[in-house]
Short mmCIF file of C-alpha atoms and ligand atoms in Angstrom, two decimals:
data_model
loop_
_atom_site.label_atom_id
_atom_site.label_comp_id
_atom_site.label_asym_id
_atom_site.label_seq_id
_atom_site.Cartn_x
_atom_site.Cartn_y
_atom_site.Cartn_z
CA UNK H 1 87.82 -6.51 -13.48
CA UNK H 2 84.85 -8.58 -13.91
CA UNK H 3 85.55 -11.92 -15.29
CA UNK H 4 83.97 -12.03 -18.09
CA UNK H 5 85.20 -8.32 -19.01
CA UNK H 6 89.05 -10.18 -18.32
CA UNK H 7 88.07 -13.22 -20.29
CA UNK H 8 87.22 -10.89 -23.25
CA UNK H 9 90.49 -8.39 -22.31
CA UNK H 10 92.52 -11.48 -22.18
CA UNK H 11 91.16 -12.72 -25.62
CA UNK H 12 91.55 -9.30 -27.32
CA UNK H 13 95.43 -9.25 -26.04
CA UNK H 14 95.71 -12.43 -27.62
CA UNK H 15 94.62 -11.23 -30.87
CA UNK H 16 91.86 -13.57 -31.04
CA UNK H 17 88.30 -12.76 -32.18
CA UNK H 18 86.01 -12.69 -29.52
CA UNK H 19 83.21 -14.89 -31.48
CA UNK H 20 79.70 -13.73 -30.57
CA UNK H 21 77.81 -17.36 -30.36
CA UNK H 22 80.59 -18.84 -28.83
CA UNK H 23 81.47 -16.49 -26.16
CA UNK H 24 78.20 -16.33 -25.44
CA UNK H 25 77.92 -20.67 -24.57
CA UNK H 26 81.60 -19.56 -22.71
CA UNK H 27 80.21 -16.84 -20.44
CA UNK H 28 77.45 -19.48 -19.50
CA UNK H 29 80.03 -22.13 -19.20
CA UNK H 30 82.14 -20.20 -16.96
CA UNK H 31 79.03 -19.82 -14.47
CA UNK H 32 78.39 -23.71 -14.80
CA UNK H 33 79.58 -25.35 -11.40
CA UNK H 34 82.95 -27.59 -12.57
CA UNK H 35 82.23 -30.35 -14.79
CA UNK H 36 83.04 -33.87 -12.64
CA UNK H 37 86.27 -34.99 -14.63
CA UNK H 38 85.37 -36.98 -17.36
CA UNK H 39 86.66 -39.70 -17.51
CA UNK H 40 88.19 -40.15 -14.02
CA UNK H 41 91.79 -40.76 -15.18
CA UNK H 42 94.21 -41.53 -13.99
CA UNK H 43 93.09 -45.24 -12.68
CA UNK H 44 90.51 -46.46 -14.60
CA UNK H 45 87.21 -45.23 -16.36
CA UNK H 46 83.73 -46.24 -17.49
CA UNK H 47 83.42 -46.34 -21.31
CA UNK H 48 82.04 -43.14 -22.64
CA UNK H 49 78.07 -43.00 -22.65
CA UNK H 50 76.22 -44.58 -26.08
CA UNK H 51 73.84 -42.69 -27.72
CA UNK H 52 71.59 -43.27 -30.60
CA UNK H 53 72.90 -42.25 -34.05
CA UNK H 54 70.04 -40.63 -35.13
CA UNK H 55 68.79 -40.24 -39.19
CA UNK H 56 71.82 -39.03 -40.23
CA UNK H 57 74.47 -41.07 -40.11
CA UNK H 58 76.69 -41.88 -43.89
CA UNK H 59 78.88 -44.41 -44.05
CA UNK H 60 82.26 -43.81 -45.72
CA UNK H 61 83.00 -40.05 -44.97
CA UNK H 62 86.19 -38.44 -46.44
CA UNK H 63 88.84 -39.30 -44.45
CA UNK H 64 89.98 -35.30 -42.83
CA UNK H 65 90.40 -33.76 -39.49
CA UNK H 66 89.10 -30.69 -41.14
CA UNK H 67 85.92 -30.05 -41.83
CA UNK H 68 86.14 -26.75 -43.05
CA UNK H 69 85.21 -25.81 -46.54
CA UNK H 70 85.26 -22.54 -48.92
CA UNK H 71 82.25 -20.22 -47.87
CA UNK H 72 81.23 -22.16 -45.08
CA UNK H 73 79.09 -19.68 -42.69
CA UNK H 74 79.42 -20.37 -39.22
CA UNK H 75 81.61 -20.20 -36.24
CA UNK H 76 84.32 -21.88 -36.35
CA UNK H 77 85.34 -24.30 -33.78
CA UNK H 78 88.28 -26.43 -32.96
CA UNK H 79 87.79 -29.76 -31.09
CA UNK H 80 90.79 -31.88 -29.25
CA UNK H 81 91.33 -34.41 -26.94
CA UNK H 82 92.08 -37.80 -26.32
CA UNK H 83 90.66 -41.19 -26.94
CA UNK H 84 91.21 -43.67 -23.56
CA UNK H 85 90.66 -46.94 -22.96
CA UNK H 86 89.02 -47.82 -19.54
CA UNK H 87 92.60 -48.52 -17.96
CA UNK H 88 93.71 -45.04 -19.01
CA UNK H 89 96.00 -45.96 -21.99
CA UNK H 90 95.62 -43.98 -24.98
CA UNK H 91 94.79 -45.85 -28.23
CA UNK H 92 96.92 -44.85 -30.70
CA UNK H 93 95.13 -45.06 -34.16
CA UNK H 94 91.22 -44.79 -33.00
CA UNK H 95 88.96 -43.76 -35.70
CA UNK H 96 86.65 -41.26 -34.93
CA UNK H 97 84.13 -40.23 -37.17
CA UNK H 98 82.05 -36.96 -36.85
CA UNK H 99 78.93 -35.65 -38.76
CA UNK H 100 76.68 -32.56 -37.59
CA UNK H 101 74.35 -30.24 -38.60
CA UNK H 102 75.31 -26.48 -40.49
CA UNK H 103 75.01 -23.30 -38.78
CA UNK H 104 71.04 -23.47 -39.89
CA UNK H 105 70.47 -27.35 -38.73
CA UNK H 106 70.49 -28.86 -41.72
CA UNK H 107 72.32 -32.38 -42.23
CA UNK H 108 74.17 -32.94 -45.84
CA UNK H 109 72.13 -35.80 -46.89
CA UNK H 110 72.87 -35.99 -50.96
CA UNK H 111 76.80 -35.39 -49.69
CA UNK H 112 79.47 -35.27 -47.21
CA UNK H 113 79.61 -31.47 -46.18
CA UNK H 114 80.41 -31.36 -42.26
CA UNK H 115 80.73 -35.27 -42.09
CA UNK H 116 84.70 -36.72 -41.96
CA UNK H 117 86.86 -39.48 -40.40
CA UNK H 118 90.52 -39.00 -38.86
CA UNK H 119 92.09 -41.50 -36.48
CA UNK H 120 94.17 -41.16 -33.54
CA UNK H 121 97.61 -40.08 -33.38
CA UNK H 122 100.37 -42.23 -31.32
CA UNK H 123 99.33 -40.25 -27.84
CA UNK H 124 95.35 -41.13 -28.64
CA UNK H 125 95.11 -37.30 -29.73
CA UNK H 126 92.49 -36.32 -32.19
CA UNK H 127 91.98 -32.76 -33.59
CA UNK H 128 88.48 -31.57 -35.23
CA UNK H 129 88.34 -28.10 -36.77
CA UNK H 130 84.44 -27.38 -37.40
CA UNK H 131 81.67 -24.93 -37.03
CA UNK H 132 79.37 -24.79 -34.36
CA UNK H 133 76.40 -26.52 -34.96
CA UNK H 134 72.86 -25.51 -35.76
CA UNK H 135 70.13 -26.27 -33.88
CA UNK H 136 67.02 -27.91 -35.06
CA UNK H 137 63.87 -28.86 -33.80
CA UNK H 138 63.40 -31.07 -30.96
CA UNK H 139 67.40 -31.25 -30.48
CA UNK H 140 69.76 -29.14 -28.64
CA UNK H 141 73.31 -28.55 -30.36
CA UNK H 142 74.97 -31.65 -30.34
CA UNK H 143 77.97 -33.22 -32.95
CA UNK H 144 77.20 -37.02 -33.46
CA UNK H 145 80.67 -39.19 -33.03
CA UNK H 146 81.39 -42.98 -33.63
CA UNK H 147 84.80 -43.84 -31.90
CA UNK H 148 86.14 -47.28 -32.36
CA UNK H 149 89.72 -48.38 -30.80
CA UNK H 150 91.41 -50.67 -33.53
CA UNK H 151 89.60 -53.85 -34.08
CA UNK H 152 86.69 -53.55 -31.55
CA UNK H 153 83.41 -52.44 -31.27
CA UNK H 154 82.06 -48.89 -32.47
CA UNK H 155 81.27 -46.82 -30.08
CA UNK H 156 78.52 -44.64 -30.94
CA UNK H 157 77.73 -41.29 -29.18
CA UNK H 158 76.96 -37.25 -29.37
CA UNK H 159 78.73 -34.09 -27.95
CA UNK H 160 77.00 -31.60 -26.55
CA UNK H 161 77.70 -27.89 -25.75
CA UNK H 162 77.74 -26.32 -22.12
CA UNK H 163 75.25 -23.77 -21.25
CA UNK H 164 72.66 -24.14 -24.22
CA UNK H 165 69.23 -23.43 -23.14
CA UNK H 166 68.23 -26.20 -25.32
CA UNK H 167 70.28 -28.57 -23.31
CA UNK H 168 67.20 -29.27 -20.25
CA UNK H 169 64.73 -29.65 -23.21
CA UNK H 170 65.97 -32.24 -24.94
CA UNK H 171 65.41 -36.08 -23.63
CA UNK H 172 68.80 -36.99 -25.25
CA UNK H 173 71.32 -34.09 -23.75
CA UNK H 174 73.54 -35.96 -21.08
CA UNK H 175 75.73 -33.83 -18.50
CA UNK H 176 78.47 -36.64 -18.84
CA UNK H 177 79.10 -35.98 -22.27
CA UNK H 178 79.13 -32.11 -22.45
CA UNK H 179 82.36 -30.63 -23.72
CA UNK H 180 84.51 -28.02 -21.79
CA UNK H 181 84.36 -25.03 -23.84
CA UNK H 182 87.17 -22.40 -23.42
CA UNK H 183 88.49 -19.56 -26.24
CA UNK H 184 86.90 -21.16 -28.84
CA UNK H 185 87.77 -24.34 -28.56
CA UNK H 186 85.82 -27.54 -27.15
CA UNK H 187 87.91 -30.62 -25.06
CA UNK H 188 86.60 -34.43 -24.66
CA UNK H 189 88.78 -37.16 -24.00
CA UNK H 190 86.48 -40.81 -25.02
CA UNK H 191 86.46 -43.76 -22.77
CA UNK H 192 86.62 -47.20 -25.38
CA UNK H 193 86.78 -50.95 -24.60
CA UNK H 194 90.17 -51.41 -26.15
FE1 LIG T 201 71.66 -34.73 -34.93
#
């Protein structure tokens, strides 16, 4: 069997929807050569990459790991990993705050639709349930993230998906901070000064 004909078998058998925009950043992911491991734990690890936080960015988003509302269109996505510090501990209790654009590229500017705060569990584990971004001009699809360990500085960055055409277009897109993408779902551990 081909392996994208498996992936798609192996999806189906698992009663899961086989999402048409997302299996189609998958198939491309799957073709990608590995990602270098990111960050290079265990031993130690450079802090995650800044970024700029863009036009967008609200203060004092609800705090919620979901941000899924009623008659939301998009495709849903579901987010997890860890937050590190550059020795490799987890940090328990890390806020990390997320905003993006909707399915169409538009940011919630009069409110807080797709915009939310959650911290940390005691492993450093967050969980994000979402939709994929939109994609607007000028940008490939990217979630903007601030991540701050307890008491030190914010740490302010962007996500980005693998295998977007968009991705060697756009000056900001950086390879180091490209989720993996599998079944639906996107992994990214962070790197903080803790
Ligand atoms: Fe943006």
């Amino acid at each position: 069997m081909r392996e994208a004909s498996r992936r798609d078998f192996l999806l189906a058998a698992a009663g899961l929807p086989v999402l048409a925009a997302s299996s189609r950043v998958m198939e491309a992911a799957a073709q990608a050569p590995p990602l270098r491991p990111t960050p290079s734990c265990p031993g130690s690890a450079s802090p995650t990459e800044r970024q700029t936080e863009g036009p967008y960015f609200k203060p004092d988003s609800p705090l919620r790991a979901s941000l899924l509302e009623p008659g939301m269109t998009g495709t849903k996505i579901v987010v997890t990993g860890m937050v590190l510090s550059t020795t490799c501990q987890p940090v328990a209790r890390a806020l990390l705050d997320v905003w993006h654009a909707d399915d169409r590229g538009a940011y919630d500017t009069s409110g807080f639709r797709l915009r939310g705060h959650q911290f940390t569990d005691d492993q450093g584990r967050y969980r994000l349930e979402t939709i994929v971004p939109g994609i607007y001009v000028g940008r490939t699809r990217h979630f903007h993230v601030k991540v701050q360990a307890p008491g030190k500085r914010v740490l302010t960055t962007q996500l980005y998906f693998p295998g977007e055409a968009g991705n060697a277009r756009d000056g900001l897109y950086e390879r180091s901070l490209e989720m993996r993408l599998a079944k639906g779902e996107g992994t990214f551990d962070f790197v903080v000064e803790a």
